[in-house]
Amino acid sequence: MNLNTVMGELEALGTEQTKKTFMRHGAKEPFYGVKVGDLKKWVKHVKKDQELVGALYDTGNSDAMYLAGLAADPKTMSKETLEKWVKGAYWHMIAECTVAWVAAESPYAVELAKEWMASDEEMIAAAGWSTYSSYLSIAPDEKIDADEVRRLLQKVRKTIHSAPNRVRYTMNGFVIAAGAYLPSLTEEAKEIAGTIGKVQVDVGNTACKVPFAPTYIENIESRGKIGVKKKTARC
């Protein structure tokens, strides 16, 4: 596999309908409009070549960037590369999914999450909150600083409604993640979620809705899934 070959295949897989859907969600040119399911079929062809993974991300093409995230080896990525990736994440699917998922599985997960959460740039801050949420979903409880998570929950309580648009969305997701994946904080997360109430986020011309955190956590609890971790942050 080489970059030109993969890009040619991605172009062939793109459809105008998928492209229109992604654009309603915030995607920008250049990209072809490849369904995530079709991108996943290429992971096995790409992941053996991490140099190619980096080249795909560097194209700035959203489809190629998402594929790069699926095929990346987070354990071998440098902090500098991840910082370059977050700066290139120009819309929320790449920032909150691709970059956040890879960063969460890297050795720098918490370090980068906190650094990015403090950013004045909306996409970088959103990536930070999403990174920490993803980390909570996969990390063993003994590796999680529960006191730090508790402090961040209090920050969300105080600032979520005045935060930038996508940061509000990912802060809300952080409350859900804390309640779902850390049993010791479930009740506190539910209380904070109730205090926060409904979170308003502009999701553009889409049918997407912001999860109502109290109900979301309670549904996870009713299924007996509190504290059940995921094998990988990526999907």
PDB file of N, CA, C and O in Angstrom, residues 83-111:
ATOM      1  N   GLU A  83       0.075  15.900  19.386  1.00  0.00           N
ATOM      2  CA  GLU A  83      -0.163  17.338  19.464  1.00  0.00           C
ATOM      3  C   GLU A  83      -0.337  17.920  18.065  1.00  0.00           C
ATOM      4  O   GLU A  83      -1.142  18.834  17.854  1.00  0.00           O
ATOM      5  N   LYS A  84       0.399  17.384  17.099  1.00  0.00           N
ATOM      6  CA  LYS A  84       0.228  17.822  15.710  1.00  0.00           C
ATOM      7  C   LYS A  84      -1.141  17.405  15.195  1.00  0.00           C
ATOM      8  O   LYS A  84      -1.822  18.173  14.507  1.00  0.00           O
ATOM      9  N   TRP A  85      -1.555  16.200  15.566  1.00  0.00           N
ATOM     10  CA  TRP A  85      -2.862  15.707  15.126  1.00  0.00           C
ATOM     11  C   TRP A  85      -3.993  16.581  15.656  1.00  0.00           C
ATOM     12  O   TRP A  85      -4.918  16.906  14.918  1.00  0.00           O
ATOM     13  N   VAL A  86      -3.928  16.957  16.920  1.00  0.00           N
ATOM     14  CA  VAL A  86      -5.041  17.731  17.477  1.00  0.00           C
ATOM     15  C   VAL A  86      -5.102  19.116  16.831  1.00  0.00           C
ATOM     16  O   VAL A  86      -6.193  19.672  16.631  1.00  0.00           O
ATOM     17  N   LYS A  87      -3.975  19.673  16.469  1.00  0.00           N
ATOM     18  CA  LYS A  87      -3.975  20.977  15.816  1.00  0.00           C
ATOM     19  C   LYS A  87      -4.568  20.902  14.411  1.00  0.00           C
ATOM     20  O   LYS A  87      -5.065  21.887  13.884  1.00  0.00           O
ATOM     21  N   GLY A  88      -4.508  19.704  13.815  1.00  0.00           N
ATOM     22  CA  GLY A  88      -5.055  19.535  12.475  1.00  0.00           C
ATOM     23  C   GLY A  88      -6.497  19.077  12.471  1.00  0.00           C
ATOM     24  O   GLY A  88      -7.098  18.931  11.394  1.00  0.00           O
ATOM     25  N   ALA A  89      -7.074  18.862  13.651  1.00  0.00           N
ATOM     26  CA  ALA A  89      -8.457  18.368  13.742  1.00  0.00           C
ATOM     27  C   ALA A  89      -9.422  19.537  13.590  1.00  0.00           C
ATOM     28  O   ALA A  89      -9.763  20.203  14.556  1.00  0.00           O
ATOM     29  N   TYR A  90      -9.881  19.768  12.372  1.00  0.00           N
ATOM     30  CA  TYR A  90     -10.632  20.984  12.076  1.00  0.00           C
ATOM     31  C   TYR A  90     -12.139  20.843  12.213  1.00  0.00           C
ATOM     32  O   TYR A  90     -12.874  21.813  12.051  1.00  0.00           O
ATOM     33  N   TRP A  91     -12.639  19.625  12.516  1.00  0.00           N
ATOM     34  CA  TRP A  91     -14.067  19.513  12.837  1.00  0.00           C
ATOM     35  C   TRP A  91     -14.253  18.431  13.888  1.00  0.00           C
ATOM     36  O   TRP A  91     -13.350  17.640  14.163  1.00  0.00           O
ATOM     37  N   HIS A  92     -15.431  18.431  14.501  1.00  0.00           N
ATOM     38  CA  HIS A  92     -15.581  17.669  15.740  1.00  0.00           C
ATOM     39  C   HIS A  92     -15.450  16.161  15.592  1.00  0.00           C
ATOM     40  O   HIS A  92     -15.016  15.493  16.528  1.00  0.00           O
ATOM     41  N   MET A  93     -15.784  15.582  14.448  1.00  0.00           N
ATOM     42  CA  MET A  93     -15.641  14.133  14.301  1.00  0.00           C
ATOM     43  C   MET A  93     -14.172  13.716  14.423  1.00  0.00           C
ATOM     44  O   MET A  93     -13.853  12.695  15.024  1.00  0.00           O
ATOM     45  N   ILE A  94     -13.287  14.526  13.880  1.00  0.00           N
ATOM     46  CA  ILE A  94     -11.858  14.225  13.960  1.00  0.00           C
ATOM     47  C   ILE A  94     -11.325  14.554  15.348  1.00  0.00           C
ATOM     48  O   ILE A  94     -10.575  13.781  15.945  1.00  0.00           O
ATOM     49  N   ALA A  95     -11.719  15.702  15.900  1.00  0.00           N
ATOM     50  CA  ALA A  95     -11.218  16.111  17.213  1.00  0.00           C
ATOM     51  C   ALA A  95     -11.720  15.213  18.333  1.00  0.00           C
ATOM     52  O   ALA A  95     -10.947  14.733  19.164  1.00  0.00           O
ATOM     53  N   GLU A  96     -13.035  14.972  18.355  1.00  0.00           N
ATOM     54  CA  GLU A  96     -13.658  14.275  19.473  1.00  0.00           C
ATOM     55  C   GLU A  96     -13.618  12.755  19.338  1.00  0.00           C
ATOM     56  O   GLU A  96     -13.791  12.044  20.334  1.00  0.00           O
ATOM     57  N   CYS A  97     -13.413  12.279  18.130  1.00  0.00           N
ATOM     58  CA  CYS A  97     -13.363  10.827  17.911  1.00  0.00           C
ATOM     59  C   CYS A  97     -11.947  10.397  17.556  1.00  0.00           C
ATOM     60  O   CYS A  97     -11.230   9.855  18.386  1.00  0.00           O
ATOM     61  N   THR A  98     -11.532  10.675  16.339  1.00  0.00           N
ATOM     62  CA  THR A  98     -10.231  10.202  15.856  1.00  0.00           C
ATOM     63  C   THR A  98      -9.087  10.531  16.814  1.00  0.00           C
ATOM     64  O   THR A  98      -8.398   9.643  17.315  1.00  0.00           O
ATOM     65  N   VAL A  99      -8.882  11.806  17.068  1.00  0.00           N
ATOM     66  CA  VAL A  99      -7.744  12.222  17.902  1.00  0.00           C
ATOM     67  C   VAL A  99      -7.942  11.782  19.346  1.00  0.00           C
ATOM     68  O   VAL A  99      -7.020  11.254  19.979  1.00  0.00           O
ATOM     69  N   ALA A 100      -9.131  11.988  19.873  1.00  0.00           N
ATOM     70  CA  ALA A 100      -9.383  11.655  21.278  1.00  0.00           C
ATOM     71  C   ALA A 100      -9.226  10.159  21.545  1.00  0.00           C
ATOM     72  O   ALA A 100      -8.648   9.759  22.558  1.00  0.00           O
ATOM     73  N   TRP A 101      -9.734   9.343  20.646  1.00  0.00           N
ATOM     74  CA  TRP A 101      -9.631   7.893  20.837  1.00  0.00           C
ATOM     75  C   TRP A 101      -8.177   7.428  20.833  1.00  0.00           C
ATOM     76  O   TRP A 101      -7.770   6.626  21.674  1.00  0.00           O
ATOM     77  N   VAL A 102      -7.415   7.928  19.868  1.00  0.00           N
ATOM     78  CA  VAL A 102      -6.012   7.520  19.780  1.00  0.00           C
ATOM     79  C   VAL A 102      -5.237   8.031  20.995  1.00  0.00           C
ATOM     80  O   VAL A 102      -4.450   7.303  21.603  1.00  0.00           O
ATOM     81  N   ALA A 103      -5.459   9.279  21.361  1.00  0.00           N
ATOM     82  CA  ALA A 103      -4.764   9.852  22.521  1.00  0.00           C
ATOM     83  C   ALA A 103      -5.108   9.087  23.797  1.00  0.00           C
ATOM     84  O   ALA A 103      -4.242   8.860  24.651  1.00  0.00           O
ATOM     85  N   ALA A 104      -6.374   8.668  23.932  1.00  0.00           N
ATOM     86  CA  ALA A 104      -6.804   7.953  25.141  1.00  0.00           C
ATOM     87  C   ALA A 104      -6.091   6.621  25.298  1.00  0.00           C
ATOM     88  O   ALA A 104      -5.901   6.144  26.419  1.00  0.00           O
ATOM     89  N   GLU A 105      -5.678   6.014  24.199  1.00  0.00           N
ATOM     90  CA  GLU A 105      -4.992   4.726  24.247  1.00  0.00           C
ATOM     91  C   GLU A 105      -3.475   4.879  24.264  1.00  0.00           C
ATOM     92  O   GLU A 105      -2.750   3.887  24.303  1.00  0.00           O
ATOM     93  N   SER A 106      -3.012   6.111  24.253  1.00  0.00           N
ATOM     94  CA  SER A 106      -1.571   6.371  24.254  1.00  0.00           C
ATOM     95  C   SER A 106      -1.045   6.485  25.681  1.00  0.00           C
ATOM     96  O   SER A 106      -1.829   6.611  26.629  1.00  0.00           O
ATOM     97  N   PRO A 107       0.283   6.481  25.850  1.00  0.00           N
ATOM     98  CA  PRO A 107       0.849   6.652  27.197  1.00  0.00           C
ATOM     99  C   PRO A 107       0.659   8.062  27.750  1.00  0.00           C
ATOM    100  O   PRO A 107       0.949   8.310  28.916  1.00  0.00           O
ATOM    101  N   TYR A 108       0.178   8.988  26.906  1.00  0.00           N
ATOM    102  CA  TYR A 108       0.072  10.394  27.305  1.00  0.00           C
ATOM    103  C   TYR A 108      -1.380  10.825  27.505  1.00  0.00           C
ATOM    104  O   TYR A 108      -1.688  12.018  27.499  1.00  0.00           O
ATOM    105  N   ALA A 109      -2.275   9.862  27.693  1.00  0.00           N
ATOM    106  CA  ALA A 109      -3.708  10.146  27.699  1.00  0.00           C
ATOM    107  C   ALA A 109      -4.105  11.283  28.637  1.00  0.00           C
ATOM    108  O   ALA A 109      -4.662  12.298  28.203  1.00  0.00           O
ATOM    109  N   VAL A 110      -3.842  11.128  29.912  1.00  0.00           N
ATOM    110  CA  VAL A 110      -4.282  12.123  30.890  1.00  0.00           C
ATOM    111  C   VAL A 110      -3.512  13.425  30.733  1.00  0.00           C
ATOM    112  O   VAL A 110      -4.083  14.520  30.817  1.00  0.00           O
ATOM    113  N   GLU A 111      -2.227  13.310  30.494  1.00  0.00           N
ATOM    114  CA  GLU A 111      -1.395  14.501  30.315  1.00  0.00           C
ATOM    115  C   GLU A 111      -1.912  15.372  29.181  1.00  0.00           C
ATOM    116  O   GLU A 111      -2.083  16.589  29.331  1.00  0.00           O
TER     117      GLU A 111
END
